[in-house]
Amino acid sequence: MTGVPASAAGGTSGARRAKGPASGGLTRASGRALAREARDTAPGDSGDGRARREVPGSEEARPAASSSPQPTDGSAGTAEAQGSTRAPRGGKIAAAAVDQASVWNIANLLTMLRLLLVPAFVMLMLADGGYDPAWRSLAWAAFAIAMITDLFDGHLARTYNLVTDFGKIADPIADKAIMGAALICLSALGDLPWWVTGVILGRELGITLLRFLVIRYGVIPASRGGKLKTLTQGVAVGMYVLALTGWLATLRWWVMAAAVVLTVATGLDYVKQAIVLRRQGIAERKAALEETEE
């Protein structure tokens, strides 16, 4: 029939052709809009992931292919905060381990060796009645090693910064222990008068106690006389430990006499320093108290 329009003659196929381009145009327009929005969004922002999920085609496959989601800035900041909080704890543990390991330094090991030599010296000194020259020689060797290590452990601790609380306590104990053991053994065997042992040990213990009493006012420094006294005592006691005869036996008596004189003289000097130190400390405290009251 001639009255039918050309568009209607096409039927549904014509309508399909008209609709196809229109729908395709809408799809491309929406894709361009979404792509533009994705470009405008800053990288790493949460909107970037949302734009990717909305873009059709190959852009949809990328988020789906990822097995683990990327951490956001908030989660990364939380992880960094947790790491920063764990670091100080680890630092404290490491510092504690270093402090604990510092006890086992060369200076403290020498002090420990000197402490172990005390019972060894006593056993060697009293072996076979205490008068066997061979055993006395071995006892002298143990005593000599102890005295030599006494010269080095303090120097090493101060030079290489190895001073520890253990060393401050153990070093003077080891010094008094080896000297006291030698003096008591010699007096018990009848080689040295008991009054000599009493004077030397009384002075050593008394000065040690005096140091503790005035430590709140200051520290009494070691004097040259004190160092000379320690050296003279070590030489004299070492000569008595050996089974000497003749002129050497006479010489050791004079060396011991010098040691006793130095022991008494340096002891009196320490007492004088302690009195002066205490008076100065009391005067400084009074002056500070008056200043605070004013």
Coordinates of C-alpha atoms in Angstrom, one line a residue:
M1 CA 0.0 0.0 0.0
T2 CA 1.3 3.4 -1.1
G3 CA 0.0 5.2 2.0
V4 CA 2.4 3.6 4.5
P5 CA 5.4 5.9 5.4
A6 CA 8.9 4.7 4.6
S7 CA 9.8 4.7 8.3
A8 CA 6.9 2.5 9.2
A9 CA 7.7 0.2 6.3
G10 CA 11.0 -0.6 7.9
G11 CA 9.1 -2.0 11.0
T12 CA 11.1 -3.1 14.0
S13 CA 14.4 -3.2 12.1
G14 CA 14.1 0.5 11.5
A15 CA 13.4 1.1 15.1
R16 CA 16.3 -1.1 16.1
R17 CA 18.7 0.9 13.8
A18 CA 17.4 4.2 15.3
K19 CA 17.8 2.9 18.9
G20 CA 21.2 1.3 18.4
P21 CA 23.2 4.5 17.8
A22 CA 21.4 6.3 20.5
S23 CA 22.2 3.7 23.2
G24 CA 25.8 3.4 21.9
G25 CA 26.2 7.1 22.3
L26 CA 25.0 7.0 25.8
T27 CA 27.4 4.3 26.7
R28 CA 30.4 6.1 25.3
A29 CA 29.4 9.3 27.0
S30 CA 29.1 7.7 30.4
G31 CA 32.4 5.9 29.9
R32 CA 34.1 9.2 29.1
A33 CA 32.5 10.9 32.1
L34 CA 33.6 8.1 34.5
A35 CA 37.1 8.1 33.0
R36 CA 37.3 11.9 33.5
E37 CA 36.2 11.5 37.1
A38 CA 38.9 8.8 37.6
R39 CA 41.6 11.1 36.2
D40 CA 40.4 14.0 38.4
T41 CA 40.6 11.8 41.5
A42 CA 44.0 12.0 43.3
P43 CA 46.1 8.7 43.3
G44 CA 45.9 6.7 46.4
D45 CA 42.5 8.2 47.3
S46 CA 39.6 5.9 48.1
G47 CA 37.7 7.5 45.2
D48 CA 40.2 5.9 42.8
G49 CA 39.1 2.4 43.7
R50 CA 35.5 3.4 43.4
A51 CA 36.0 4.9 39.9
R52 CA 37.8 1.7 38.8
R53 CA 34.9 -0.5 39.9
E54 CA 32.4 1.7 37.9
V55 CA 34.4 1.8 34.7
P56 CA 33.2 -1.0 32.4
G57 CA 35.3 -3.4 30.4
S58 CA 38.9 -4.1 31.2
E59 CA 38.9 -1.6 34.1
E60 CA 36.5 -3.8 36.0
A61 CA 38.9 -6.8 35.8
R62 CA 41.7 -5.1 37.6
P63 CA 40.2 -4.8 41.0
A64 CA 38.8 -8.3 40.7
A65 CA 42.2 -9.8 39.8
S66 CA 43.8 -8.3 42.9
S67 CA 43.8 -10.9 45.6
S68 CA 44.7 -8.5 48.5
P69 CA 43.4 -5.0 48.8
Q70 CA 45.9 -2.1 49.0
P71 CA 46.2 -0.5 52.4
T72 CA 44.8 2.9 52.7
D73 CA 46.7 5.9 54.2
G74 CA 44.9 5.4 57.5
S75 CA 46.0 1.8 57.8
A76 CA 49.5 2.6 56.8
G77 CA 49.6 5.4 59.5
T78 CA 48.3 2.9 62.0
A79 CA 51.1 0.4 61.2
E80 CA 53.7 3.2 61.4
A81 CA 52.3 4.2 64.8
Q82 CA 52.4 0.6 66.0
G83 CA 56.0 0.3 64.8
S84 CA 57.0 3.5 66.6
T85 CA 55.4 2.3 69.8
R86 CA 57.2 -1.0 69.6
A87 CA 60.6 0.6 68.9
P88 CA 61.2 2.0 72.4
R89 CA 60.3 -1.3 74.0
G90 CA 62.9 -3.1 71.8
G91 CA 65.4 -0.3 72.5
K92 CA 65.0 -0.8 76.3
I93 CA 65.5 -4.6 75.9
A94 CA 68.6 -4.0 73.9
A95 CA 70.0 -1.5 76.3
A96 CA 69.3 -3.9 79.2
A97 CA 71.1 -6.7 77.3
V98 CA 74.1 -4.4 76.8
D99 CA 74.2 -3.4 80.4
Q100 CA 74.0 -7.0 81.5
A101 CA 76.8 -8.0 79.0
S102 CA 79.0 -5.2 80.3
V103 CA 79.4 -6.9 83.6
W104 CA 81.4 -9.6 81.9
N105 CA 84.2 -7.3 80.8
I106 CA 88.0 -7.8 81.2
A107 CA 88.3 -5.7 84.4
N108 CA 85.5 -7.6 86.2
L109 CA 86.9 -10.9 85.0
L110 CA 90.2 -10.1 86.6
T111 CA 88.4 -9.2 89.8
M112 CA 86.5 -12.5 89.8
L113 CA 89.8 -14.3 89.2
R114 CA 91.3 -12.6 92.3
L115 CA 88.3 -13.7 94.3
L116 CA 88.7 -17.3 93.2
L117 CA 92.4 -17.2 94.0
V118 CA 91.7 -16.5 97.7
P119 CA 90.6 -20.1 98.6
A120 CA 93.2 -21.5 96.3
F121 CA 95.9 -19.5 98.1
V122 CA 94.7 -20.7 101.5
M123 CA 94.8 -24.3 100.5
L124 CA 98.3 -24.0 99.0
M125 CA 99.5 -22.1 102.0
L126 CA 98.3 -24.6 104.5
A127 CA 99.1 -27.7 102.5
D128 CA 101.4 -30.3 104.2
G129 CA 101.4 -28.4 107.5
G130 CA 102.2 -25.0 105.9
Y131 CA 106.0 -25.4 105.9
D132 CA 106.7 -27.2 102.7
P133 CA 108.8 -24.9 100.4
A134 CA 107.2 -26.2 97.3
W135 CA 103.7 -25.6 98.4
R136 CA 104.7 -22.2 99.8
S137 CA 106.1 -21.3 96.3
L138 CA 102.8 -22.2 94.7
A139 CA 101.0 -20.2 97.3
W140 CA 103.3 -17.2 96.5
A141 CA 102.5 -17.6 92.8
A142 CA 98.8 -17.4 93.5
F143 CA 99.3 -14.4 95.7
A144 CA 101.5 -12.7 93.1
I145 CA 98.9 -13.2 90.4
A146 CA 96.2 -11.7 92.6
M147 CA 98.3 -8.6 93.4
I148 CA 99.2 -8.1 89.7
T149 CA 95.6 -8.3 88.6
D150 CA 94.8 -5.7 91.3
L151 CA 97.1 -3.3 89.5
F152 CA 95.4 -3.8 86.1
D153 CA 91.7 -4.2 86.7
G154 CA 91.1 -0.7 88.0
H155 CA 93.3 0.8 85.3
L156 CA 91.4 -1.0 82.6
A157 CA 88.0 -0.1 84.0
R158 CA 88.9 3.6 84.1
T159 CA 90.7 3.7 80.8
Y160 CA 88.1 1.9 78.7
N161 CA 85.0 3.0 80.5
L162 CA 84.3 -0.5 82.0
V163 CA 83.3 0.8 85.4
T164 CA 80.3 -1.2 86.8
D165 CA 78.5 -1.5 90.1
F166 CA 79.7 -5.0 90.4
G167 CA 83.3 -3.8 90.0
K168 CA 82.9 -1.0 92.6
I169 CA 81.8 -3.6 95.2
A170 CA 83.8 -6.6 94.3
D171 CA 87.2 -4.9 93.7
P172 CA 87.8 -3.7 97.3
I173 CA 86.4 -7.0 98.7
A174 CA 88.9 -8.9 96.6
D175 CA 91.7 -6.7 97.7
K176 CA 90.9 -7.1 101.4
A177 CA 90.2 -10.8 101.0
I178 CA 93.6 -11.8 99.5
M179 CA 95.6 -9.6 101.9
G180 CA 93.6 -10.7 104.9
A181 CA 93.9 -14.4 104.0
A182 CA 97.7 -14.1 103.6
L183 CA 98.2 -12.2 106.9
I184 CA 96.0 -14.6 108.9
C185 CA 97.7 -17.7 107.4
L186 CA 101.2 -16.2 108.2
S187 CA 100.2 -15.4 111.8
A188 CA 98.5 -18.8 112.3
L189 CA 101.7 -20.5 111.2
G190 CA 103.8 -18.3 113.5
D191 CA 105.7 -16.5 110.8
L192 CA 104.2 -13.1 111.5
P193 CA 103.2 -11.5 114.8
W194 CA 99.5 -11.2 115.3
W195 CA 99.7 -7.5 116.2
V196 CA 101.0 -6.8 112.7
T197 CA 98.1 -8.6 111.2
G198 CA 95.7 -6.7 113.6
V199 CA 97.2 -3.3 112.7
I200 CA 97.0 -3.8 108.9
L201 CA 93.6 -5.4 108.8
G202 CA 92.2 -2.9 111.4
R203 CA 93.4 0.0 109.3
E204 CA 92.0 -1.5 106.1
L205 CA 88.6 -2.2 107.5
G206 CA 88.4 1.1 109.4
I207 CA 89.2 3.2 106.4
T208 CA 86.7 1.3 104.3
L209 CA 84.0 2.0 106.9
L210 CA 85.1 5.6 107.1
R211 CA 84.7 6.0 103.4
F212 CA 81.1 4.9 103.6
L213 CA 80.4 7.2 106.6
V214 CA 81.5 10.4 104.7
I215 CA 80.4 9.4 101.2
R216 CA 77.4 11.7 101.5
Y217 CA 79.8 14.7 101.9
G218 CA 82.2 13.6 99.1
V219 CA 84.7 10.9 98.1
I220 CA 88.1 10.6 99.7
P221 CA 90.6 10.2 96.8
A222 CA 93.3 7.7 96.8
S223 CA 96.6 9.3 97.7
R224 CA 100.2 8.4 96.5
G225 CA 100.9 7.3 100.0
G226 CA 98.1 4.8 99.9
K227 CA 99.3 3.4 96.6
L228 CA 102.8 3.1 98.0
K229 CA 101.4 1.4 101.1
T230 CA 99.6 -1.2 99.0
L231 CA 102.8 -1.9 97.0
T232 CA 104.9 -2.2 100.1
Q233 CA 102.4 -4.5 101.8
G234 CA 102.2 -6.8 98.8
V235 CA 106.0 -7.1 98.6
A236 CA 106.4 -7.7 102.3
V237 CA 103.7 -10.3 102.5
G238 CA 105.0 -12.0 99.4
M239 CA 108.4 -12.3 100.9
Y240 CA 106.9 -13.8 104.1
V241 CA 104.9 -16.3 102.1
L242 CA 108.2 -17.6 100.5
A243 CA 110.4 -19.8 102.7
L244 CA 113.3 -17.3 102.8
T245 CA 116.4 -17.7 104.9
G246 CA 119.6 -15.7 105.6
W247 CA 119.8 -12.0 104.7
L248 CA 116.5 -12.3 102.7
A249 CA 114.7 -13.2 105.9
T250 CA 116.2 -10.1 107.5
L251 CA 115.3 -7.9 104.6
R252 CA 111.7 -9.0 104.6
W253 CA 111.4 -7.9 108.3
W254 CA 112.5 -4.4 107.3
V255 CA 110.1 -4.3 104.4
M256 CA 107.2 -5.4 106.6
A257 CA 108.2 -2.7 109.1
A258 CA 108.0 -0.1 106.4
A259 CA 104.6 -1.4 105.4
V260 CA 103.3 -1.1 108.9
V261 CA 104.6 2.5 109.2
L262 CA 103.0 3.4 105.9
T263 CA 99.8 1.7 106.9
V264 CA 99.5 3.7 110.1
A265 CA 100.6 7.0 108.5
T266 CA 98.2 6.8 105.5
G267 CA 95.4 5.7 107.8
L268 CA 95.8 8.8 109.9
D269 CA 95.9 10.9 106.8
Y270 CA 92.6 9.4 105.6
V271 CA 91.0 10.2 109.0
K272 CA 92.2 13.8 108.7
Q273 CA 90.8 14.1 105.1
A274 CA 87.5 12.6 106.3
I275 CA 87.2 15.1 109.1
V276 CA 87.9 18.0 106.8
L277 CA 85.5 16.7 104.2
R278 CA 82.7 16.3 106.7
R279 CA 83.2 19.9 108.0
Q280 CA 83.2 21.3 104.5
G281 CA 80.0 19.4 103.7
I282 CA 78.2 20.6 106.9
A283 CA 79.3 24.2 106.2
E284 CA 78.0 24.0 102.6
R285 CA 74.7 22.6 103.7
K286 CA 74.3 25.4 106.3
A287 CA 75.1 28.0 103.7
A288 CA 72.6 26.6 101.3
L289 CA 70.0 26.4 104.0
E290 CA 70.5 30.1 104.9
E291 CA 70.2 31.1 101.3
T292 CA 66.9 29.3 100.9
E293 CA 65.5 30.9 104.1
E294 CA 66.5 34.4 102.8

